[in-house]
Amino acid sequence: MNQAIAAPAHEFELKNSQLLDALSQSAHRVDWAGRFFNFLFLLSALIGVLSVVTIGYFLVQEGLPAIQFAGLGNFLLGTAWYPPALYGIGAMIVASVVSALGAVIIGVPVALLTAIFLAEVAPKWLANVIRPAVELLAGIPSVVYGFFGLVIIVPAIESTFNIPAGSTVLAAIIVLAVMILPTVITITETSIRAIPKTYKEGSYALGASPMFTIFKVMLPAARSGILAGIVLGVARAVGETMAIIMVMGNSPAMPGSLLDSARSLTANIALEMSYATGIHASSLYSTGIVLLIFVMLLNATLLVLNRKRVK
């Protein structure tokens, strides 16, 4: 009887000893696969950082001669763009900022309400119909948005306001508002769905209504994700080129109202880079520096807002 019990105990001790030896050998063995993947992760991260640094260095190197030629104040605040004599991009900065802000004012409320509807209100079958349609908007080429603006928006503005040409800042605002919808909707819906269910259950348990829970509990909790979506939407609006060229009129003069034609920073680069040389080409690279600074300011704003929320 004692021998029958001792045999399995001996076998158990032997297996444990073998397991400990294997673990000890594994601990002393160099994990080459792990080191390889750690290096791969680091390399991937460095590629992103290096790309930004390279682009910034290239733009500054190529754009600096134009800024030295025109002067930084004249280049940024000047409203006369007559290469090769005058290089003022103030009117284009105004056109880009106004069109992007207008797109945000129109597009963001629509996007937020759509995201709330998909995440919290719509029945599953209806959300499954609307969501693919919204996601399809993200895949449409910008030139198709330009056709949409050229055929629908521009004639509508002409007839509504009785003006000779509908290619205006207002047309660009409407087209950009539609273009930023999928970005803001998708990120906002994902942020709302990521909120723990306990938030909603706790609000309902205290007697709050569904709408109170959505606007006072869910949206504040998802604020960082919503802000990220808005910032990405603004970045797309500022950086859009093809659709803007087709509907904005491309006049480099300062727009006096939303019904005037104008030219954005991106359109200025795309329209003139093919034949620009010397200081003229350098001024277009300088325009790219201004665009890059815009995007950096947007990202910095998002970081500041998120840090304030954490505090």
PDB file of C-alpha atoms in Angstrom, residues 3-287:
ATOM      1  CA  GLN A   3       4.707   1.500  -2.233  1.00  0.00           C
ATOM      2  CA  ALA A   4       1.569   2.266  -4.312  1.00  0.00           C
ATOM      3  CA  ILE A   5       1.385   5.787  -2.822  1.00  0.00           C
ATOM      4  CA  ALA A   6       5.129   6.444  -2.978  1.00  0.00           C
ATOM      5  CA  ALA A   7       5.410   5.697  -6.738  1.00  0.00           C
ATOM      6  CA  PRO A   8       3.071   8.497  -7.957  1.00  0.00           C
ATOM      7  CA  ALA A   9       4.633  10.912  -5.439  1.00  0.00           C
ATOM      8  CA  HIS A  10       8.080  10.134  -6.796  1.00  0.00           C
ATOM      9  CA  GLU A  11       6.819  10.586 -10.379  1.00  0.00           C
ATOM     10  CA  PHE A  12       5.230  13.950  -9.395  1.00  0.00           C
ATOM     11  CA  GLU A  13       8.492  15.169  -7.832  1.00  0.00           C
ATOM     12  CA  LEU A  14      10.408  14.083 -10.927  1.00  0.00           C
ATOM     13  CA  LYS A  15       8.052  16.009 -13.242  1.00  0.00           C
ATOM     14  CA  ASN A  16       8.259  19.086 -11.032  1.00  0.00           C
ATOM     15  CA  SER A  17      12.028  18.880 -11.078  1.00  0.00           C
ATOM     16  CA  GLN A  18      12.054  18.598 -14.863  1.00  0.00           C
ATOM     17  CA  LEU A  19       9.656  21.539 -15.143  1.00  0.00           C
ATOM     18  CA  LEU A  20      11.825  23.690 -12.859  1.00  0.00           C
ATOM     19  CA  ASP A  21      14.923  22.767 -14.851  1.00  0.00           C
ATOM     20  CA  ALA A  22      13.145  23.728 -18.103  1.00  0.00           C
ATOM     21  CA  LEU A  23      12.012  27.049 -16.653  1.00  0.00           C
ATOM     22  CA  SER A  24      15.517  27.727 -15.335  1.00  0.00           C
ATOM     23  CA  GLN A  25      17.050  27.007 -18.744  1.00  0.00           C
ATOM     24  CA  SER A  26      14.400  29.175 -20.419  1.00  0.00           C
ATOM     25  CA  ALA A  27      15.155  32.054 -18.030  1.00  0.00           C
ATOM     26  CA  HIS A  28      18.858  31.929 -18.902  1.00  0.00           C
ATOM     27  CA  ARG A  29      18.252  31.504 -22.647  1.00  0.00           C
ATOM     28  CA  VAL A  30      18.450  34.615 -24.827  1.00  0.00           C
ATOM     29  CA  ASP A  31      14.974  35.413 -26.204  1.00  0.00           C
ATOM     30  CA  TRP A  32      16.011  36.315 -29.760  1.00  0.00           C
ATOM     31  CA  ALA A  33      12.432  36.304 -31.047  1.00  0.00           C
ATOM     32  CA  GLY A  34      11.349  38.756 -28.346  1.00  0.00           C
ATOM     33  CA  ARG A  35      14.335  41.013 -29.026  1.00  0.00           C
ATOM     34  CA  PHE A  36      13.593  40.926 -32.749  1.00  0.00           C
ATOM     35  CA  PHE A  37       9.989  41.995 -32.240  1.00  0.00           C
ATOM     36  CA  ASN A  38      11.020  44.711 -29.760  1.00  0.00           C
ATOM     37  CA  PHE A  39      13.418  46.065 -32.395  1.00  0.00           C
ATOM     38  CA  LEU A  40      10.659  45.820 -35.026  1.00  0.00           C
ATOM     39  CA  PHE A  41       8.253  47.814 -32.820  1.00  0.00           C
ATOM     40  CA  LEU A  42      10.902  50.468 -32.153  1.00  0.00           C
ATOM     41  CA  LEU A  43      11.791  50.677 -35.854  1.00  0.00           C
ATOM     42  CA  SER A  44       8.133  51.142 -36.805  1.00  0.00           C
ATOM     43  CA  ALA A  45       7.730  53.945 -34.278  1.00  0.00           C
ATOM     44  CA  LEU A  46      10.934  55.641 -35.462  1.00  0.00           C
ATOM     45  CA  ILE A  47       9.773  55.504 -39.094  1.00  0.00           C
ATOM     46  CA  GLY A  48       6.755  57.642 -38.186  1.00  0.00           C
ATOM     47  CA  VAL A  49       8.827  60.160 -36.215  1.00  0.00           C
ATOM     48  CA  LEU A  50      11.540  60.240 -38.880  1.00  0.00           C
ATOM     49  CA  SER A  51       8.942  60.884 -41.596  1.00  0.00           C
ATOM     50  CA  VAL A  52       7.595  63.942 -39.766  1.00  0.00           C
ATOM     51  CA  VAL A  53      11.097  65.290 -39.094  1.00  0.00           C
ATOM     52  CA  THR A  54      12.160  64.719 -42.716  1.00  0.00           C
ATOM     53  CA  ILE A  55       9.063  66.429 -44.126  1.00  0.00           C
ATOM     54  CA  GLY A  56       9.505  69.382 -41.770  1.00  0.00           C
ATOM     55  CA  TYR A  57      13.223  69.738 -42.604  1.00  0.00           C
ATOM     56  CA  PHE A  58      12.551  69.496 -46.342  1.00  0.00           C
ATOM     57  CA  LEU A  59       9.786  72.135 -46.238  1.00  0.00           C
ATOM     58  CA  VAL A  60      11.860  74.553 -44.144  1.00  0.00           C
ATOM     59  CA  GLN A  61      14.923  74.122 -46.359  1.00  0.00           C
ATOM     60  CA  GLU A  62      12.982  74.713 -49.562  1.00  0.00           C
ATOM     61  CA  GLY A  63      10.647  77.403 -48.218  1.00  0.00           C
ATOM     62  CA  LEU A  64      13.112  79.573 -46.301  1.00  0.00           C
ATOM     63  CA  PRO A  65      14.366  81.565 -49.361  1.00  0.00           C
ATOM     64  CA  ALA A  66      10.843  82.844 -50.119  1.00  0.00           C
ATOM     65  CA  ILE A  67      10.274  83.947 -46.514  1.00  0.00           C
ATOM     66  CA  GLN A  68      13.653  85.732 -46.530  1.00  0.00           C
ATOM     67  CA  PHE A  69      12.755  87.381 -49.853  1.00  0.00           C
ATOM     68  CA  ALA A  70       9.281  88.609 -48.846  1.00  0.00           C
ATOM     69  CA  GLY A  71       9.753  88.911 -45.081  1.00  0.00           C
ATOM     70  CA  LEU A  72       7.788  86.766 -42.613  1.00  0.00           C
ATOM     71  CA  GLY A  73       5.201  89.484 -41.845  1.00  0.00           C
ATOM     72  CA  ASN A  74       4.560  90.315 -45.492  1.00  0.00           C
ATOM     73  CA  PHE A  75       4.390  86.638 -46.398  1.00  0.00           C
ATOM     74  CA  LEU A  76       1.823  85.736 -43.726  1.00  0.00           C
ATOM     75  CA  LEU A  77      -0.211  88.949 -43.609  1.00  0.00           C
ATOM     76  CA  GLY A  78       0.118  90.235 -47.144  1.00  0.00           C
ATOM     77  CA  THR A  79      -2.985  89.926 -49.294  1.00  0.00           C
ATOM     78  CA  ALA A  80      -1.350  90.430 -52.689  1.00  0.00           C
ATOM     79  CA  TRP A  81      -0.215  87.294 -54.513  1.00  0.00           C
ATOM     80  CA  TYR A  82       1.453  88.350 -57.758  1.00  0.00           C
ATOM     81  CA  PRO A  83       4.507  86.154 -58.399  1.00  0.00           C
ATOM     82  CA  PRO A  84       7.327  86.929 -58.979  1.00  0.00           C
ATOM     83  CA  ALA A  85       6.877  90.331 -57.295  1.00  0.00           C
ATOM     84  CA  LEU A  86       4.517  89.888 -54.326  1.00  0.00           C
ATOM     85  CA  TYR A  87       4.081  86.805 -52.163  1.00  0.00           C
ATOM     86  CA  GLY A  88       1.386  87.420 -49.580  1.00  0.00           C
ATOM     87  CA  ILE A  89      -0.729  84.427 -48.527  1.00  0.00           C
ATOM     88  CA  GLY A  90      -2.945  86.238 -45.987  1.00  0.00           C
ATOM     89  CA  ALA A  91      -6.030  85.918 -48.206  1.00  0.00           C
ATOM     90  CA  MET A  92      -5.440  82.192 -48.624  1.00  0.00           C
ATOM     91  CA  ILE A  93      -4.967  81.680 -44.887  1.00  0.00           C
ATOM     92  CA  VAL A  94      -8.291  83.444 -44.293  1.00  0.00           C
ATOM     93  CA  ALA A  95      -9.993  81.330 -46.982  1.00  0.00           C
ATOM     94  CA  SER A  96      -8.622  78.087 -45.515  1.00  0.00           C
ATOM     95  CA  VAL A  97      -9.526  78.973 -41.921  1.00  0.00           C
ATOM     96  CA  VAL A  98     -13.015  80.256 -42.775  1.00  0.00           C
ATOM     97  CA  SER A  99     -13.866  77.241 -44.934  1.00  0.00           C
ATOM     98  CA  ALA A 100     -12.605  74.813 -42.277  1.00  0.00           C
ATOM     99  CA  LEU A 101     -14.453  76.583 -39.444  1.00  0.00           C
ATOM    100  CA  GLY A 102     -17.626  76.769 -41.519  1.00  0.00           C
ATOM    101  CA  ALA A 103     -17.387  73.063 -42.245  1.00  0.00           C
ATOM    102  CA  VAL A 104     -16.980  72.347 -38.532  1.00  0.00           C
ATOM    103  CA  ILE A 105     -19.953  74.559 -37.589  1.00  0.00           C
ATOM    104  CA  ILE A 106     -22.209  72.747 -40.077  1.00  0.00           C
ATOM    105  CA  GLY A 107     -20.742  69.265 -40.081  1.00  0.00           C
ATOM    106  CA  VAL A 108     -19.875  68.549 -36.441  1.00  0.00           C
ATOM    107  CA  PRO A 109     -23.420  68.904 -34.981  1.00  0.00           C
ATOM    108  CA  VAL A 110     -24.776  66.649 -37.742  1.00  0.00           C
ATOM    109  CA  ALA A 111     -21.994  64.137 -37.133  1.00  0.00           C
ATOM    110  CA  LEU A 112     -22.492  64.114 -33.339  1.00  0.00           C
ATOM    111  CA  LEU A 113     -26.248  63.578 -33.602  1.00  0.00           C
ATOM    112  CA  THR A 114     -25.736  60.826 -36.180  1.00  0.00           C
ATOM    113  CA  ALA A 115     -23.184  59.075 -33.961  1.00  0.00           C
ATOM    114  CA  ILE A 116     -25.511  59.269 -30.947  1.00  0.00           C
ATOM    115  CA  PHE A 117     -28.349  57.882 -33.062  1.00  0.00           C
ATOM    116  CA  LEU A 118     -26.236  54.958 -34.250  1.00  0.00           C
ATOM    117  CA  ALA A 119     -24.778  54.162 -30.828  1.00  0.00           C
ATOM    118  CA  GLU A 120     -27.722  54.704 -28.502  1.00  0.00           C
ATOM    119  CA  VAL A 121     -31.035  55.314 -30.258  1.00  0.00           C
ATOM    120  CA  ALA A 122     -31.341  53.430 -33.536  1.00  0.00           C
ATOM    121  CA  PRO A 123     -32.573  49.838 -33.581  1.00  0.00           C
ATOM    122  CA  LYS A 124     -29.879  47.391 -34.602  1.00  0.00           C
ATOM    123  CA  TRP A 125     -31.287  46.718 -38.070  1.00  0.00           C
ATOM    124  CA  LEU A 126     -31.508  50.432 -38.881  1.00  0.00           C
ATOM    125  CA  ALA A 127     -27.998  51.117 -37.539  1.00  0.00           C
ATOM    126  CA  ASN A 128     -26.719  48.279 -39.730  1.00  0.00           C
ATOM    127  CA  VAL A 129     -28.213  50.069 -42.747  1.00  0.00           C
ATOM    128  CA  ILE A 130     -27.006  53.595 -41.930  1.00  0.00           C
ATOM    129  CA  ARG A 131     -23.488  52.739 -40.693  1.00  0.00           C
ATOM    130  CA  PRO A 132     -22.225  51.213 -43.991  1.00  0.00           C
ATOM    131  CA  ALA A 133     -23.631  54.204 -45.867  1.00  0.00           C
ATOM    132  CA  VAL A 134     -21.711  56.573 -43.579  1.00  0.00           C
ATOM    133  CA  GLU A 135     -18.538  54.489 -43.886  1.00  0.00           C
ATOM    134  CA  LEU A 136     -18.935  54.561 -47.674  1.00  0.00           C
ATOM    135  CA  LEU A 137     -18.615  58.356 -47.547  1.00  0.00           C
ATOM    136  CA  ALA A 138     -15.047  57.937 -46.253  1.00  0.00           C
ATOM    137  CA  GLY A 139     -14.084  55.907 -49.305  1.00  0.00           C
ATOM    138  CA  ILE A 140     -15.408  58.313 -51.919  1.00  0.00           C
ATOM    139  CA  PRO A 141     -12.543  60.100 -53.739  1.00  0.00           C
ATOM    140  CA  SER A 142     -12.368  63.824 -53.156  1.00  0.00           C
ATOM    141  CA  VAL A 143     -12.745  64.505 -56.875  1.00  0.00           C
ATOM    142  CA  VAL A 144     -16.207  62.912 -56.699  1.00  0.00           C
ATOM    143  CA  TYR A 145     -17.082  65.294 -53.861  1.00  0.00           C
ATOM    144  CA  GLY A 146     -15.900  68.039 -56.207  1.00  0.00           C
ATOM    145  CA  PHE A 147     -18.266  66.821 -58.922  1.00  0.00           C
ATOM    146  CA  PHE A 148     -21.086  66.756 -56.349  1.00  0.00           C
ATOM    147  CA  GLY A 149     -20.327  70.347 -55.391  1.00  0.00           C
ATOM    148  CA  LEU A 150     -19.938  71.447 -58.997  1.00  0.00           C
ATOM    149  CA  VAL A 151     -23.210  69.919 -60.188  1.00  0.00           C
ATOM    150  CA  ILE A 152     -25.448  70.375 -57.115  1.00  0.00           C
ATOM    151  CA  ILE A 153     -24.068  72.960 -54.674  1.00  0.00           C
ATOM    152  CA  VAL A 154     -22.667  75.594 -57.059  1.00  0.00           C
ATOM    153  CA  PRO A 155     -25.855  75.914 -59.206  1.00  0.00           C
ATOM    154  CA  ALA A 156     -27.988  75.928 -56.026  1.00  0.00           C
ATOM    155  CA  ILE A 157     -25.980  78.865 -54.620  1.00  0.00           C
ATOM    156  CA  GLU A 158     -26.234  80.717 -57.927  1.00  0.00           C
ATOM    157  CA  SER A 159     -30.027  80.413 -58.033  1.00  0.00           C
ATOM    158  CA  THR A 160     -30.588  80.949 -54.294  1.00  0.00           C
ATOM    159  CA  PHE A 161     -28.492  84.119 -53.948  1.00  0.00           C
ATOM    160  CA  ASN A 162     -28.879  85.286 -57.563  1.00  0.00           C
ATOM    161  CA  ILE A 163     -25.155  85.680 -58.174  1.00  0.00           C
ATOM    162  CA  PRO A 164     -23.296  85.110 -61.483  1.00  0.00           C
ATOM    163  CA  ALA A 165     -20.929  82.421 -60.150  1.00  0.00           C
ATOM    164  CA  GLY A 166     -21.661  79.911 -57.405  1.00  0.00           C
ATOM    165  CA  SER A 167     -18.042  78.835 -56.978  1.00  0.00           C
ATOM    166  CA  THR A 168     -17.633  80.535 -53.619  1.00  0.00           C
ATOM    167  CA  VAL A 169     -16.403  80.064 -50.074  1.00  0.00           C
ATOM    168  CA  LEU A 170     -19.924  78.940 -49.122  1.00  0.00           C
ATOM    169  CA  ALA A 171     -19.804  76.128 -51.693  1.00  0.00           C
ATOM    170  CA  ALA A 172     -16.476  74.984 -50.257  1.00  0.00           C
ATOM    171  CA  ILE A 173     -17.883  75.058 -46.711  1.00  0.00           C
ATOM    172  CA  ILE A 174     -20.843  72.857 -47.654  1.00  0.00           C
ATOM    173  CA  VAL A 175     -18.696  70.329 -49.527  1.00  0.00           C
ATOM    174  CA  LEU A 176     -16.144  70.165 -46.677  1.00  0.00           C
ATOM    175  CA  ALA A 177     -18.951  69.753 -44.128  1.00  0.00           C
ATOM    176  CA  VAL A 178     -20.068  66.615 -45.974  1.00  0.00           C
ATOM    177  CA  MET A 179     -16.501  65.357 -46.320  1.00  0.00           C
ATOM    178  CA  ILE A 180     -15.691  65.484 -42.603  1.00  0.00           C
ATOM    179  CA  LEU A 181     -18.877  63.610 -41.614  1.00  0.00           C
ATOM    180  CA  PRO A 182     -17.547  60.020 -41.822  1.00  0.00           C
ATOM    181  CA  THR A 183     -14.425  60.812 -39.791  1.00  0.00           C
ATOM    182  CA  VAL A 184     -16.283  62.532 -36.950  1.00  0.00           C
ATOM    183  CA  ILE A 185     -19.209  60.078 -36.953  1.00  0.00           C
ATOM    184  CA  THR A 186     -17.062  56.935 -36.863  1.00  0.00           C
ATOM    185  CA  ILE A 187     -14.705  58.100 -34.108  1.00  0.00           C
ATOM    186  CA  THR A 188     -17.534  59.574 -32.003  1.00  0.00           C
ATOM    187  CA  GLU A 189     -19.652  56.412 -32.238  1.00  0.00           C
ATOM    188  CA  THR A 190     -16.654  54.266 -31.288  1.00  0.00           C
ATOM    189  CA  SER A 191     -15.947  56.525 -28.302  1.00  0.00           C
ATOM    190  CA  ILE A 192     -19.555  56.358 -27.093  1.00  0.00           C
ATOM    191  CA  ARG A 193     -19.662  52.572 -27.429  1.00  0.00           C
ATOM    192  CA  ALA A 194     -16.395  52.280 -25.458  1.00  0.00           C
ATOM    193  CA  ILE A 195     -17.944  53.844 -22.336  1.00  0.00           C
ATOM    194  CA  PRO A 196     -18.526  51.211 -19.606  1.00  0.00           C
ATOM    195  CA  LYS A 197     -22.176  50.188 -19.250  1.00  0.00           C
ATOM    196  CA  THR A 198     -22.035  51.071 -15.558  1.00  0.00           C
ATOM    197  CA  TYR A 199     -22.195  54.772 -16.486  1.00  0.00           C
ATOM    198  CA  LYS A 200     -25.547  54.334 -18.202  1.00  0.00           C
ATOM    199  CA  GLU A 201     -26.873  51.875 -15.622  1.00  0.00           C
ATOM    200  CA  GLY A 202     -25.911  54.194 -12.770  1.00  0.00           C
ATOM    201  CA  SER A 203     -27.632  57.151 -14.433  1.00  0.00           C
ATOM    202  CA  TYR A 204     -30.802  55.144 -15.040  1.00  0.00           C
ATOM    203  CA  ALA A 205     -30.699  53.850 -11.457  1.00  0.00           C
ATOM    204  CA  LEU A 206     -30.779  57.467 -10.217  1.00  0.00           C
ATOM    205  CA  GLY A 207     -33.910  58.125 -12.283  1.00  0.00           C
ATOM    206  CA  ALA A 208     -32.305  60.053 -15.165  1.00  0.00           C
ATOM    207  CA  SER A 209     -34.042  60.045 -18.543  1.00  0.00           C
ATOM    208  CA  PRO A 210     -32.373  58.516 -21.618  1.00  0.00           C
ATOM    209  CA  MET A 211     -31.699  61.957 -23.149  1.00  0.00           C
ATOM    210  CA  PHE A 212     -30.242  63.287 -19.883  1.00  0.00           C
ATOM    211  CA  THR A 213     -28.026  60.205 -19.707  1.00  0.00           C
ATOM    212  CA  ILE A 214     -26.816  60.694 -23.282  1.00  0.00           C
ATOM    213  CA  PHE A 215     -26.038  64.414 -23.068  1.00  0.00           C
ATOM    214  CA  LYS A 216     -24.944  64.706 -19.416  1.00  0.00           C
ATOM    215  CA  VAL A 217     -23.250  61.342 -18.813  1.00  0.00           C
ATOM    216  CA  MET A 218     -22.285  59.602 -22.043  1.00  0.00           C
ATOM    217  CA  LEU A 219     -21.027  62.549 -24.099  1.00  0.00           C
ATOM    218  CA  PRO A 220     -18.858  64.065 -21.307  1.00  0.00           C
ATOM    219  CA  ALA A 221     -17.357  60.621 -20.660  1.00  0.00           C
ATOM    220  CA  ALA A 222     -16.552  60.231 -24.375  1.00  0.00           C
ATOM    221  CA  ARG A 223     -15.252  63.792 -24.752  1.00  0.00           C
ATOM    222  CA  SER A 224     -11.621  62.922 -25.509  1.00  0.00           C
ATOM    223  CA  GLY A 225     -12.614  60.619 -28.368  1.00  0.00           C
ATOM    224  CA  ILE A 226     -15.112  63.154 -29.711  1.00  0.00           C
ATOM    225  CA  LEU A 227     -12.484  65.915 -29.660  1.00  0.00           C
ATOM    226  CA  ALA A 228     -10.067  63.624 -31.486  1.00  0.00           C
ATOM    227  CA  GLY A 229     -12.669  63.043 -34.179  1.00  0.00           C
ATOM    228  CA  ILE A 230     -13.338  66.779 -34.528  1.00  0.00           C
ATOM    229  CA  VAL A 231      -9.621  67.576 -34.761  1.00  0.00           C
ATOM    230  CA  LEU A 232      -9.132  64.929 -37.444  1.00  0.00           C
ATOM    231  CA  GLY A 233     -12.149  66.356 -39.283  1.00  0.00           C
ATOM    232  CA  VAL A 234     -10.679  69.869 -39.130  1.00  0.00           C
ATOM    233  CA  ALA A 235      -7.339  68.534 -40.346  1.00  0.00           C
ATOM    234  CA  ARG A 236      -9.060  66.941 -43.323  1.00  0.00           C
ATOM    235  CA  ALA A 237     -10.928  70.167 -44.070  1.00  0.00           C
ATOM    236  CA  VAL A 238      -7.730  72.237 -43.915  1.00  0.00           C
ATOM    237  CA  GLY A 239      -5.798  69.763 -46.045  1.00  0.00           C
ATOM    238  CA  GLU A 240      -8.430  69.083 -48.703  1.00  0.00           C
ATOM    239  CA  THR A 241      -7.356  70.115 -52.187  1.00  0.00           C
ATOM    240  CA  MET A 242      -9.137  68.666 -55.212  1.00  0.00           C
ATOM    241  CA  ALA A 243     -12.739  69.284 -54.171  1.00  0.00           C
ATOM    242  CA  ILE A 244     -11.864  72.821 -53.073  1.00  0.00           C
ATOM    243  CA  ILE A 245     -10.227  73.616 -56.402  1.00  0.00           C
ATOM    244  CA  MET A 246     -13.435  72.567 -58.163  1.00  0.00           C
ATOM    245  CA  VAL A 247     -15.909  74.621 -56.097  1.00  0.00           C
ATOM    246  CA  MET A 248     -14.123  77.594 -54.505  1.00  0.00           C
ATOM    247  CA  GLY A 249     -13.343  79.695 -57.576  1.00  0.00           C
ATOM    248  CA  ASN A 250      -9.566  79.868 -56.956  1.00  0.00           C
ATOM    249  CA  SER A 251      -9.277  83.666 -56.842  1.00  0.00           C
ATOM    250  CA  PRO A 252      -6.194  84.647 -54.772  1.00  0.00           C
ATOM    251  CA  ALA A 253      -7.900  87.876 -53.606  1.00  0.00           C
ATOM    252  CA  MET A 254      -9.207  88.398 -50.072  1.00  0.00           C
ATOM    253  CA  PRO A 255     -12.860  87.226 -49.919  1.00  0.00           C
ATOM    254  CA  GLY A 256     -15.241  89.925 -48.702  1.00  0.00           C
ATOM    255  CA  SER A 257     -18.051  87.497 -47.861  1.00  0.00           C
ATOM    256  CA  LEU A 258     -18.993  83.841 -48.077  1.00  0.00           C
ATOM    257  CA  LEU A 259     -20.388  84.512 -51.548  1.00  0.00           C
ATOM    258  CA  ASP A 260     -17.003  85.543 -52.965  1.00  0.00           C
ATOM    259  CA  SER A 261     -14.590  83.192 -54.662  1.00  0.00           C
ATOM    260  CA  ALA A 262     -11.306  82.451 -52.906  1.00  0.00           C
ATOM    261  CA  ARG A 263      -8.282  80.188 -52.961  1.00  0.00           C
ATOM    262  CA  SER A 264      -7.149  77.913 -50.147  1.00  0.00           C
ATOM    263  CA  LEU A 265      -3.517  77.217 -49.221  1.00  0.00           C
ATOM    264  CA  THR A 266      -3.642  73.689 -50.593  1.00  0.00           C
ATOM    265  CA  ALA A 267      -5.240  74.836 -53.845  1.00  0.00           C
ATOM    266  CA  ASN A 268      -2.544  77.468 -54.241  1.00  0.00           C
ATOM    267  CA  ILE A 269       0.173  74.812 -54.070  1.00  0.00           C
ATOM    268  CA  ALA A 270      -1.609  72.403 -56.407  1.00  0.00           C
ATOM    269  CA  LEU A 271      -2.470  75.037 -59.027  1.00  0.00           C
ATOM    270  CA  GLU A 272       0.939  76.691 -59.342  1.00  0.00           C
ATOM    271  CA  MET A 273       3.554  74.073 -58.446  1.00  0.00           C
ATOM    272  CA  SER A 274       3.642  72.623 -61.990  1.00  0.00           C
ATOM    273  CA  TYR A 275       5.152  75.783 -63.517  1.00  0.00           C
ATOM    274  CA  ALA A 276       6.690  77.623 -60.541  1.00  0.00           C
ATOM    275  CA  THR A 277      10.461  78.112 -60.374  1.00  0.00           C
ATOM    276  CA  GLY A 278      12.931  79.915 -58.122  1.00  0.00           C
ATOM    277  CA  ILE A 279      11.405  82.083 -55.378  1.00  0.00           C
ATOM    278  CA  HIS A 280       7.927  81.333 -56.702  1.00  0.00           C
ATOM    279  CA  ALA A 281       8.414  77.607 -56.083  1.00  0.00           C
ATOM    280  CA  SER A 282      10.013  78.360 -52.723  1.00  0.00           C
ATOM    281  CA  SER A 283       6.942  80.381 -51.707  1.00  0.00           C
ATOM    282  CA  LEU A 284       4.760  77.344 -52.387  1.00  0.00           C
ATOM    283  CA  TYR A 285       6.957  75.239 -50.092  1.00  0.00           C
ATOM    284  CA  SER A 286       6.561  78.001 -47.489  1.00  0.00           C
ATOM    285  CA  THR A 287       2.807  77.629 -47.881  1.00  0.00           C
TER     286      THR A 287
END
